[in-house]
């Protein structure tokens, strides 16, 4: 890594451009401000390079991670592509190594979660990112919520882009920033930058921020904006921006469309604007070799215009309701055309391209239209849409046409016009009226300045301010720390805090097949595990509700404790849910994506399978055999490395290292060890207590079936698999379960090939379910040692006990019974009451598992003899408001406590990462190849 490289050289290496703009150099020199009011088209995405240069080259004090929060999927796709290109070049030239990841419905990359000590950039949609920052991550297992919650609220710089499209999510970002700075201070600093020149900063004036004096621009912010104005005015490289013209005119059909009502003169408001009229006008005005862009406010209007456009001109449709791959192809086609046009690589007789889109095109899409046709939208959206025309000042003949949405039935008092509020549209209409004549003879920047200086200034300021929306308070976030189900069996609905104005994807729907009405249960539930990122279809939860209501279709949610699919009523479907539909319910077409039409039925779908189960230990199958003590040593070592890299010291370090070093001692429980597969006479398998074992690929076939075909197919699929002895079972007929040991999880290809064979009933990986949570046994044992030690000679802080219990995310704020008898703690019973690991004996102390304190009355005095788990958690978490002084008395004042939800979840994440790394790269293990070699 070259520590002497200037930002200009760093920037040019990454982008290939001549040099950064002056304002970008200013960010590199001074750091990112709280608010970055840079106009569209001036390279806001590239401020990521300023952060990377400051962190890795200039060695400035910057958070280790950058989170780019965007309101739309299309913005994520293109931003990720661009940033990956930049950092690939920087990595190839040995300048720095930064990974780039994406997070949006249907395309979720979670590799970043295992790298808290490495620099990375995470680009995601606001629904995915904000739901995770609130500990209710959409489209993911609840057992992983706390990992993302901890990591995204610590050691990150949040970059909030295109804020005019965020809706309520914008206010949530302001509240989370306040909490990280003051109320629930992050363990590692976590800052926020909002980027937009088209929205006011009223969202920073919440009651909580005003009380903490976080509503006013800091001195550094005022100085930055003063310098920024000079940078934009005097940068010679921005001359094109200052001279770019974007003339705007109202448009109305010139054909014989009659007014909606007989009164009044015919104008843009009263003429009937139809998809036919729009398509006819656009195709007539389109110029060969150029891009014409049509932006509609609704998907239905965009689809109708697209269908009516003539086929002799290439056309492409972009909306929010495509599957990931289909939408990606359409976006790529648009971007490739625009890139070839800019590079003069189009054929001489190229007819050009017409793109019909919804709001998804408003921001972040680096295209430049020669003709822009747009439906009237709120003023911030209009500014963004105009930014898609003559984007680089190289097409001064470009022009825009604006039409008004016809008011349904002529209702002038309607509260909404399309997806927007009527007041927003009326305000935008007045500003377009004022701006249109200015734009005819002035540059775009001059016209905007003059608009803001005239009598319209008040109207402009009102139009740019975000509308007040629901926002999370400290009590809300404190309560969201718990990932237990509520009294209704569900989870807190946070959609009011995260949704934006984009009607994009809130529910992940997938289709499975089965016989009968309800999904099978138990062993009959043998289909593949759900993979939301590949087979899920993200859809607006409202559309799913309406489709199920009208079609009488049934939807199903996975209950991880009851271990079965349960029906959910259409009115109870909420954002973030993973919803299973039976294949014949329909609603999806491979060409159009989600349609909600019950006649659109997939040709095939996998059999119904399980979701993740509370008592499963899926991470036990690691592809190798490892002794328990070896794995504990590895986890301790990885925890120490993490603490060194993150400069964590003192009791915090001790808690992380000791929790990692003892996290799996509960696996010594005889019930857990007894549930492991019996390896028979396989040579080389380690003796004694095991922590990790390989995967099992099993095939069920009737005893009378042709077993030889299964063996033959396995030799082709998995030539290195090692066969185990067969098992007998019964599924209405006598079944033989054939089993092989393999290094990685059985793939869908494996399952499909085996299930095609005659007689095969099922193929897959049997679940490992020891009927207890081993990490709870670890916590009970660690608590006994902690409680049994002198107050001045504790082996570790009480925090370590909590962190060991939470390393799978399944036991956190409550320890409770999970059996019908109620005599257990997450399946761990009173016998045996001691775990043996080598020569060490670990007694289990069940007193901590009580909901409240344990003690006895001696006369008129209550003598405390034990603390409850809820008291431990309360002391570690602390109160939701600082003036509360109540303590449970479990954690002494000399130890870490009152950490707040962000810091406590971050520590949970670090222990889990240490475990993952120890599992990924064991220093002592036996591989399948070792066993095969021993077998000769």
mmCIF file of N, CA, C and O in Angstrom, residues 74-75 89 105 162 168 171 198 200 214 243 256 331 362 447 467 503 588 636 662 670 735 797 843 906 920:
data_model
loop_
_atom_site.group_PDB
_atom_site.id
_atom_site.type_symbol
_atom_site.label_atom_id
_atom_site.label_comp_id
_atom_site.label_asym_id
_atom_site.label_seq_id
_atom_site.Cartn_x
_atom_site.Cartn_y
_atom_site.Cartn_z
ATOM 1 N N UNK A 74 -32.392 -0.063 -8.379
ATOM 2 C CA UNK A 74 -31.609 0.260 -9.567
ATOM 3 C C UNK A 74 -30.370 1.066 -9.196
ATOM 4 O O UNK A 74 -29.309 0.915 -9.819
ATOM 5 N N UNK A 75 -30.488 1.909 -8.173
ATOM 6 C CA UNK A 75 -29.339 2.691 -7.736
ATOM 7 C C UNK A 75 -28.277 1.787 -7.130
ATOM 8 O O UNK A 75 -27.077 1.985 -7.327
ATOM 9 N N UNK A 89 -9.408 -1.841 -9.574
ATOM 10 C CA UNK A 89 -8.205 -1.188 -10.116
ATOM 11 C C UNK A 89 -7.216 -0.849 -9.004
ATOM 12 O O UNK A 89 -5.996 -1.013 -9.163
ATOM 13 N N UNK A 105 -33.279 -6.654 -1.751
ATOM 14 C CA UNK A 105 -34.141 -7.817 -1.862
ATOM 15 C C UNK A 105 -33.842 -8.621 -3.109
ATOM 16 O O UNK A 105 -33.794 -8.076 -4.212
ATOM 17 N N UNK A 162 -29.638 10.432 -2.273
ATOM 18 C CA UNK A 162 -30.951 10.624 -2.873
ATOM 19 C C UNK A 162 -32.035 10.684 -1.792
ATOM 20 O O UNK A 162 -33.048 9.978 -1.820
ATOM 21 N N UNK A 168 -40.271 8.284 5.019
ATOM 22 C CA UNK A 168 -40.033 8.161 6.467
ATOM 23 C C UNK A 168 -38.641 7.667 6.819
ATOM 24 O O UNK A 168 -38.137 7.948 7.902
ATOM 25 N N UNK A 171 -36.150 10.315 8.155
ATOM 26 C CA UNK A 171 -36.231 10.698 9.563
ATOM 27 C C UNK A 171 -35.610 9.632 10.457
ATOM 28 O O UNK A 171 -35.003 9.944 11.485
ATOM 29 N N UNK A 198 -31.369 18.745 -3.254
ATOM 30 C CA UNK A 198 -32.766 19.001 -3.586
ATOM 31 C C UNK A 198 -33.714 18.804 -2.408
ATOM 32 O O UNK A 198 -34.924 18.798 -2.586
ATOM 33 N N UNK A 200 -34.424 19.961 1.841
ATOM 34 C CA UNK A 200 -34.017 20.744 2.996
ATOM 35 C C UNK A 200 -33.619 19.848 4.154
ATOM 36 O O UNK A 200 -33.749 18.630 4.108
ATOM 37 N N UNK A 214 -28.139 18.945 18.247
ATOM 38 C CA UNK A 214 -27.636 18.333 17.011
ATOM 39 C C UNK A 214 -28.423 18.808 15.791
ATOM 40 O O UNK A 214 -28.279 18.251 14.705
ATOM 41 N N UNK A 243 -22.841 25.645 -17.842
ATOM 42 C CA UNK A 243 -23.354 26.081 -19.142
ATOM 43 C C UNK A 243 -24.458 25.174 -19.687
ATOM 44 O O UNK A 243 -25.082 25.494 -20.693
ATOM 45 N N UNK A 256 -57.470 15.264 -31.146
ATOM 46 C CA UNK A 256 -58.832 15.679 -30.815
ATOM 47 C C UNK A 256 -59.312 15.104 -29.494
ATOM 48 O O UNK A 256 -60.467 14.726 -29.365
ATOM 49 N N UNK A 331 -31.797 -2.848 -17.606
ATOM 50 C CA UNK A 331 -30.921 -1.749 -17.201
ATOM 51 C C UNK A 331 -29.623 -1.768 -18.007
ATOM 52 O O UNK A 331 -29.132 -0.718 -18.437
ATOM 53 N N UNK A 362 -35.083 8.000 -11.475
ATOM 54 C CA UNK A 362 -34.895 9.385 -11.025
ATOM 55 C C UNK A 362 -33.487 9.710 -10.561
ATOM 56 O O UNK A 362 -33.060 10.841 -10.639
ATOM 57 N N UNK A 447 -31.029 29.309 -14.184
ATOM 58 C CA UNK A 447 -32.478 29.336 -14.012
ATOM 59 C C UNK A 447 -32.869 28.933 -12.593
ATOM 60 O O UNK A 447 -33.783 29.512 -12.000
ATOM 61 N N UNK A 467 -41.468 15.824 4.266
ATOM 62 C CA UNK A 467 -42.717 15.790 5.027
ATOM 63 C C UNK A 467 -42.505 15.047 6.345
ATOM 64 O O UNK A 467 -41.893 13.978 6.366
ATOM 65 N N UNK A 503 -42.299 2.221 -4.516
ATOM 66 C CA UNK A 503 -43.194 1.096 -4.225
ATOM 67 C C UNK A 503 -42.474 -0.221 -4.379
ATOM 68 O O UNK A 503 -43.054 -1.201 -4.816
ATOM 69 N N UNK A 588 -47.286 -15.305 -10.498
ATOM 70 C CA UNK A 588 -45.976 -14.975 -11.061
ATOM 71 C C UNK A 588 -45.848 -15.527 -12.476
ATOM 72 O O UNK A 588 -46.245 -16.672 -12.754
ATOM 73 N N UNK A 636 -10.653 -18.972 20.560
ATOM 74 C CA UNK A 636 -9.953 -18.042 21.449
ATOM 75 C C UNK A 636 -8.886 -17.268 20.678
ATOM 76 O O UNK A 636 -8.756 -16.034 20.820
ATOM 77 N N UNK A 662 -14.751 -20.309 25.586
ATOM 78 C CA UNK A 662 -15.623 -21.284 26.261
ATOM 79 C C UNK A 662 -16.988 -21.433 25.592
ATOM 80 O O UNK A 662 -17.867 -22.110 26.132
ATOM 81 N N UNK A 670 -23.729 -34.908 27.168
ATOM 82 C CA UNK A 670 -23.925 -36.243 26.577
ATOM 83 C C UNK A 670 -25.061 -36.282 25.552
ATOM 84 O O UNK A 670 -24.967 -37.013 24.564
ATOM 85 N N UNK A 735 -38.432 -48.151 4.556
ATOM 86 C CA UNK A 735 -37.493 -47.291 3.829
ATOM 87 C C UNK A 735 -36.067 -47.577 4.285
ATOM 88 O O UNK A 735 -35.801 -47.799 5.468
ATOM 89 N N UNK A 797 -15.459 -11.341 33.076
ATOM 90 C CA UNK A 797 -16.615 -10.496 33.418
ATOM 91 C C UNK A 797 -17.929 -11.249 33.177
ATOM 92 O O UNK A 797 -17.981 -12.172 32.363
ATOM 93 N N UNK A 843 -19.745 -27.536 36.433
ATOM 94 C CA UNK A 843 -21.081 -27.705 37.010
ATOM 95 C C UNK A 843 -22.037 -26.711 36.367
ATOM 96 O O UNK A 843 -21.660 -25.567 36.044
ATOM 97 N N UNK A 906 -22.820 -5.282 19.154
ATOM 98 C CA UNK A 906 -21.518 -5.310 18.477
ATOM 99 C C UNK A 906 -20.609 -6.362 19.108
ATOM 100 O O UNK A 906 -19.944 -7.129 18.407
ATOM 101 N N UNK A 920 -14.071 -21.907 9.930
ATOM 102 C CA UNK A 920 -13.676 -21.851 8.520
ATOM 103 C C UNK A 920 -12.254 -22.353 8.306
ATOM 104 O O UNK A 920 -11.966 -23.041 7.316
#
